[in-house]
Each structure stands twice: as C-alpha cells, then as structure tokens.
PDB file of C-alpha atoms and ligand atoms in Angstrom:
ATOM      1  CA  UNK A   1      90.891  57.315 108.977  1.00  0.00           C
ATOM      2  CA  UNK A   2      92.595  56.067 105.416  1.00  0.00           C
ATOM      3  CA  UNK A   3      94.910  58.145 104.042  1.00  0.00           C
ATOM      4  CA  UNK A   4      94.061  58.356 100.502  1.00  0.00           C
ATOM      5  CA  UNK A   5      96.578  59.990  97.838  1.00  0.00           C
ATOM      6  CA  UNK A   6      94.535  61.333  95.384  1.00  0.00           C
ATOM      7  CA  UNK A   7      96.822  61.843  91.636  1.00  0.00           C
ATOM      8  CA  UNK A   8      95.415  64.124  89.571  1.00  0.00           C
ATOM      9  CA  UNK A   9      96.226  67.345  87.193  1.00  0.00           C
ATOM     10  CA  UNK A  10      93.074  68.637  86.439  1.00  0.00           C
ATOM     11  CA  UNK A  11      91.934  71.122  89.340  1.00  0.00           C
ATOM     12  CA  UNK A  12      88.155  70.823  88.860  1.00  0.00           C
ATOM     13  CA  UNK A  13      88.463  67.158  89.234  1.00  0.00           C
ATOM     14  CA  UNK A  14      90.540  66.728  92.142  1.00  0.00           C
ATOM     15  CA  UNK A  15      88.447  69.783  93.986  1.00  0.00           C
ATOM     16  CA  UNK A  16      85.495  68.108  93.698  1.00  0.00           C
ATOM     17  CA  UNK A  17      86.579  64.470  94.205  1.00  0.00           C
ATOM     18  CA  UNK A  18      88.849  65.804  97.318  1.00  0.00           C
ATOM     19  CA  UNK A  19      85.479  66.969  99.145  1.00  0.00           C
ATOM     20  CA  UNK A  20      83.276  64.271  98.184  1.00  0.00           C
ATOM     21  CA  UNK A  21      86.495  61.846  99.289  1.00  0.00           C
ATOM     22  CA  UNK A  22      86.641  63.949 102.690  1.00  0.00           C
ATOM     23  CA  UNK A  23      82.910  64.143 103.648  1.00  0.00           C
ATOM     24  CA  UNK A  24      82.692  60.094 103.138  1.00  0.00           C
ATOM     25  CA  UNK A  25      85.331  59.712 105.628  1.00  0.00           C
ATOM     26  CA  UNK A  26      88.898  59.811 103.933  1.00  0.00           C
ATOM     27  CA  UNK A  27      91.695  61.691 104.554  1.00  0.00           C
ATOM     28  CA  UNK A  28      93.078  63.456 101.044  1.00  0.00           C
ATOM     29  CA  UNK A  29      96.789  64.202 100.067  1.00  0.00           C
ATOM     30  CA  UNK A  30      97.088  65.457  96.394  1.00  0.00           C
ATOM     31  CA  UNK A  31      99.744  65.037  93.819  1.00  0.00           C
ATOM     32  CA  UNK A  32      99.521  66.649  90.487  1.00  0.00           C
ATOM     33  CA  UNK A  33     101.888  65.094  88.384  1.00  0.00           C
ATOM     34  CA  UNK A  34     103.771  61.401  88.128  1.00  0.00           C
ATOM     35  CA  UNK A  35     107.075  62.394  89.533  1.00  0.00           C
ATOM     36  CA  UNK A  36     104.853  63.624  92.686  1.00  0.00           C
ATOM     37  CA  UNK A  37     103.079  60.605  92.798  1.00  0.00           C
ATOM     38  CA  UNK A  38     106.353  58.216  93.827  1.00  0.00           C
ATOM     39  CA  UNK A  39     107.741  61.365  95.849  1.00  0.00           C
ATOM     40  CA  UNK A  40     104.268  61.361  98.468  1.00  0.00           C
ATOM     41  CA  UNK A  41     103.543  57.997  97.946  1.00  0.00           C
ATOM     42  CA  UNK A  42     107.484  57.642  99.926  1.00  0.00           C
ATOM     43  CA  UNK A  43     107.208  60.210 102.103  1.00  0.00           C
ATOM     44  CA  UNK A  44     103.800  59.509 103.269  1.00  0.00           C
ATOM     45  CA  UNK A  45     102.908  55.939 102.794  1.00  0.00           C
ATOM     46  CA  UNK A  46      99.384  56.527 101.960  1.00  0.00           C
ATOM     47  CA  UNK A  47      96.570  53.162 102.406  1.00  0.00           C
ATOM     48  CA  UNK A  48      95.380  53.786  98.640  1.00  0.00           C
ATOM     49  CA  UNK A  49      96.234  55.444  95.446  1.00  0.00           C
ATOM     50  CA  UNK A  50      93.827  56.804  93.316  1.00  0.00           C
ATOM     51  CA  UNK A  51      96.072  57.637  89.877  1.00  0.00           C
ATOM     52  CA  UNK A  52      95.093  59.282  87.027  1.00  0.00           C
ATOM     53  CA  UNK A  53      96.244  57.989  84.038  1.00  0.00           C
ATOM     54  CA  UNK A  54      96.631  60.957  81.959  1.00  0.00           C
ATOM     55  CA  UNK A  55      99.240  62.800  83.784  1.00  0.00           C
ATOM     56  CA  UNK A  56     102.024  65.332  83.017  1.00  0.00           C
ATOM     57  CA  UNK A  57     105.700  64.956  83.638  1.00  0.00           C
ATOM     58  CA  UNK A  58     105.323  60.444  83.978  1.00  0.00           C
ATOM     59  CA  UNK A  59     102.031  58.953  83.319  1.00  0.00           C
ATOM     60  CA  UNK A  60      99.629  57.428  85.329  1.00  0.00           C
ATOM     61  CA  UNK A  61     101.118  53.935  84.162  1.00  0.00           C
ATOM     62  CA  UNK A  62     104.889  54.911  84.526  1.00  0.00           C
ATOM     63  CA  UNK A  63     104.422  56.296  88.374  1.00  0.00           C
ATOM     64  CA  UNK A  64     102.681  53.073  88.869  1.00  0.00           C
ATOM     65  CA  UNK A  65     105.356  50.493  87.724  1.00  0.00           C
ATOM     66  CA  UNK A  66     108.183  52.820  89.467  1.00  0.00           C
ATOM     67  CA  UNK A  67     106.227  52.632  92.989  1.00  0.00           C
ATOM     68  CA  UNK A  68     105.518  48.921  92.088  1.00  0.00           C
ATOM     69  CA  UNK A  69     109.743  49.014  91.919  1.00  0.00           C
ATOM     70  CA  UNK A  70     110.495  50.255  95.411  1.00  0.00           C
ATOM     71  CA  UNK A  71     109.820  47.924  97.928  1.00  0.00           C
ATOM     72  CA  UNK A  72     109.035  49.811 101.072  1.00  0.00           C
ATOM     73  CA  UNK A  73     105.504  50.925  99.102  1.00  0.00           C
ATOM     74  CA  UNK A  74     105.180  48.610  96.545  1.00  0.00           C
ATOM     75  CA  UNK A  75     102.386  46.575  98.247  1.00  0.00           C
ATOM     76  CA  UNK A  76     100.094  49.870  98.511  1.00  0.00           C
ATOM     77  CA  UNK A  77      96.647  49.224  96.237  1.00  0.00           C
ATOM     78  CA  UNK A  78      96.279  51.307  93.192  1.00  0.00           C
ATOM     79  CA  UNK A  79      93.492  52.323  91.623  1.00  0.00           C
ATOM     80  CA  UNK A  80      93.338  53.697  88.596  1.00  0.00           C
ATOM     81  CA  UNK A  81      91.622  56.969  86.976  1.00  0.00           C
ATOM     82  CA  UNK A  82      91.150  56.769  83.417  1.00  0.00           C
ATOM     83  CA  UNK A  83      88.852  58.698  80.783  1.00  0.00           C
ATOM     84  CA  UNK A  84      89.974  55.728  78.456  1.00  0.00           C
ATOM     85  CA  UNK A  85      88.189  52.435  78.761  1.00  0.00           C
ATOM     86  CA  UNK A  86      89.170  50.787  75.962  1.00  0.00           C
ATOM     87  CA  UNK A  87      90.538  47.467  75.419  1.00  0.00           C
ATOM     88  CA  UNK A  88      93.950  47.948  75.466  1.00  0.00           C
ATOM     89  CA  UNK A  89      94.513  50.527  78.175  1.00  0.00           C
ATOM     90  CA  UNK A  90      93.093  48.540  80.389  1.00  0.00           C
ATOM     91  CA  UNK A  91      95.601  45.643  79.573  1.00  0.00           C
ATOM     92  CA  UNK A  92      98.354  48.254  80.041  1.00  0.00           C
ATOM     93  CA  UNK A  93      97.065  49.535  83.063  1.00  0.00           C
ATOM     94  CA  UNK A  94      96.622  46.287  84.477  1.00  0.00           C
ATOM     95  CA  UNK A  95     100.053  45.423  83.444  1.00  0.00           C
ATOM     96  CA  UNK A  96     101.851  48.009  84.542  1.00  0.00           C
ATOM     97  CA  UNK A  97     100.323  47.108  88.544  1.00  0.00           C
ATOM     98  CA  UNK A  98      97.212  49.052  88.942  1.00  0.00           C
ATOM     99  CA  UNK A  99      95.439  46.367  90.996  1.00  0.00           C
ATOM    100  CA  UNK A 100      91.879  47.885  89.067  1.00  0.00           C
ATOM    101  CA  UNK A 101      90.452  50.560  87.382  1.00  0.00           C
ATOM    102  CA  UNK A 102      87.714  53.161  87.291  1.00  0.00           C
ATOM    103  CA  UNK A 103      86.436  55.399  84.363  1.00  0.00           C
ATOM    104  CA  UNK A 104      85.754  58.711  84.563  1.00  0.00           C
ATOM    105  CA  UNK A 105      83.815  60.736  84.426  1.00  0.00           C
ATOM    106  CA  UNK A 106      83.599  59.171  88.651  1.00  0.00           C
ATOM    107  CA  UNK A 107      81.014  57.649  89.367  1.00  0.00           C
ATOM    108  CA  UNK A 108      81.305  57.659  93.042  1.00  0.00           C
ATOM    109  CA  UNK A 109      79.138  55.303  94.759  1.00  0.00           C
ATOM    110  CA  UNK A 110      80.878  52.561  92.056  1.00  0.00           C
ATOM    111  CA  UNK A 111      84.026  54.203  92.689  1.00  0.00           C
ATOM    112  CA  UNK A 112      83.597  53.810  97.170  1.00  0.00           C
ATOM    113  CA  UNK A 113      83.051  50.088  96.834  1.00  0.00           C
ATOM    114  CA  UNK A 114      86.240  49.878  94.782  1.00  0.00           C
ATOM    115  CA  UNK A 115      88.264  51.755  97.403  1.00  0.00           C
ATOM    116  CA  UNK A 116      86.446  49.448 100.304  1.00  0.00           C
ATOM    117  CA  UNK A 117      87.219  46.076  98.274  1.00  0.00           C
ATOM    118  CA  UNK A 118      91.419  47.422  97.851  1.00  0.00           C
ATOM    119  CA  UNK A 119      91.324  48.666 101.696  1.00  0.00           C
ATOM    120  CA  UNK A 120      90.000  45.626 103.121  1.00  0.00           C
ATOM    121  CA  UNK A 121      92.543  43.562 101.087  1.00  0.00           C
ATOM    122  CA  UNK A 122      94.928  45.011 102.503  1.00  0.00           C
ATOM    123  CA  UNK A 123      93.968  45.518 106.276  1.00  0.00           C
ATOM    124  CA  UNK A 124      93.275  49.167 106.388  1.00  0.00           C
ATOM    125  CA  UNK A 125      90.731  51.179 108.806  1.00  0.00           C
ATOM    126  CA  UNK A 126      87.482  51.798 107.092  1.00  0.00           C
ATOM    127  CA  UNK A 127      86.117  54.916 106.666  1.00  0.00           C
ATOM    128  CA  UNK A 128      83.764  56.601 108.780  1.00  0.00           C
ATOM    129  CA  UNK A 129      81.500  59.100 106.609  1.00  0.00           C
ATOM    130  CA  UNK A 130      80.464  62.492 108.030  1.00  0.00           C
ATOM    131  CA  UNK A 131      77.176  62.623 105.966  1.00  0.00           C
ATOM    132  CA  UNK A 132      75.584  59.938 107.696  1.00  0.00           C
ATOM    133  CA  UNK A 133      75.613  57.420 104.509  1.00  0.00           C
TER     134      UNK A 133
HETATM  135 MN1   MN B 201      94.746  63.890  83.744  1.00  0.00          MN
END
C-alpha cells in the first residue's frame, strides 16, 4: 500500500482528503506544519508528499527545498497543494522542487492520476481502492 504523507494545517481539509485518500487505497500520515513535514518525511520515508503550500511555522515551498537538501529523502515526489494558481507561484513552486502541482479546492479524480503518474515514476506499489473504483 503507498504511504502517502499528507501536509496540511487546515483540519477540514486534511479530514476529508485523509478518508477519501484511505478508501482509494493509500495509507495516510499527517503533518500540520513545515517543520513536521522534513521531521516525518525522515522518520518515515513516505512514497509521496502531498504539501500544502500555505503552511505555518516553514511554508509549503521552504519544507520542500530543505527535504530536496537531505539526501536520504530527497528523491521522494512532491506534490504540491496550493489555493494559488497564479503565474508566479507556480514558478516558485516548481523551483523550489515540487515535481507538480494541484489547486485546490481538490479535485480528486484529477488529483489520483497525479499521485499514479509521481508513484509510477518512481517505482512504488499502486494502490488498491476499497470502493471498488
Ligand atoms: Mn494551508
């Protein structure tokens, strides 16, 4: 099953992508803020990253170049969260090693074949869903 850490501050968000993550197969681990990010991302060498950009204590963009950094999990696919799709976030997002991007609110069918595209990449199991989809 992939292991999935799932960045986000906002409760209502990662409540209700955590289930819809878990009933499509994925195992969740939750971090809430930037500096949590790197610290579970070490500790538990999750197969994808979903990171909010918007986060408290390091952004979305900071946690990413700092895991980027360390080289033991710096080849793990990140995915970004963002409720900004402009221009120039996306540059800086891009730049700062998010390997691609997804705008919220989630869309989660769009969102799935994102995950499956980064997972594949980089040789992790697929999911198997528990709904039957
Ligand atoms: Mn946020």
């Amino acid at each position: 099953m992939p292991r999935i850490l799932l960045v986000e501050d906002n409760p209502e968000n990662y409540d209700m992508l955590s289930r819809r993550l878990e009933r499509k197969g994925y195992e969740v681990l939750l971090a809430t803020d930037g500096q949590q990010a790197i610290d579970q991302t070490q500790q538990q060498h999750p197969d994808l990253i979903l990171m909010d950009i918007g986060l408290p204590v390091l952004d979305g963009c900071e946690a990413t170049q700092r895991i980027r950094g360390l080289p033991e999990v710096s080849g793990i696919p990140i995915l970004a969260l963002t409720a900004h799709a402009m221009e120039g976030d996306r540059q800086r997002i891009l730049s700062a090693g998010c390997d691609d991007y997804h705008s919220k609110p989630v869309d989660l069918k769009q969102l799935l074949e994102q995950m499956k595209t980064l997972l594949a990449r980089s040789g992790a199991p697929a999911a198997e869903p528990s709904d039957g989809s």
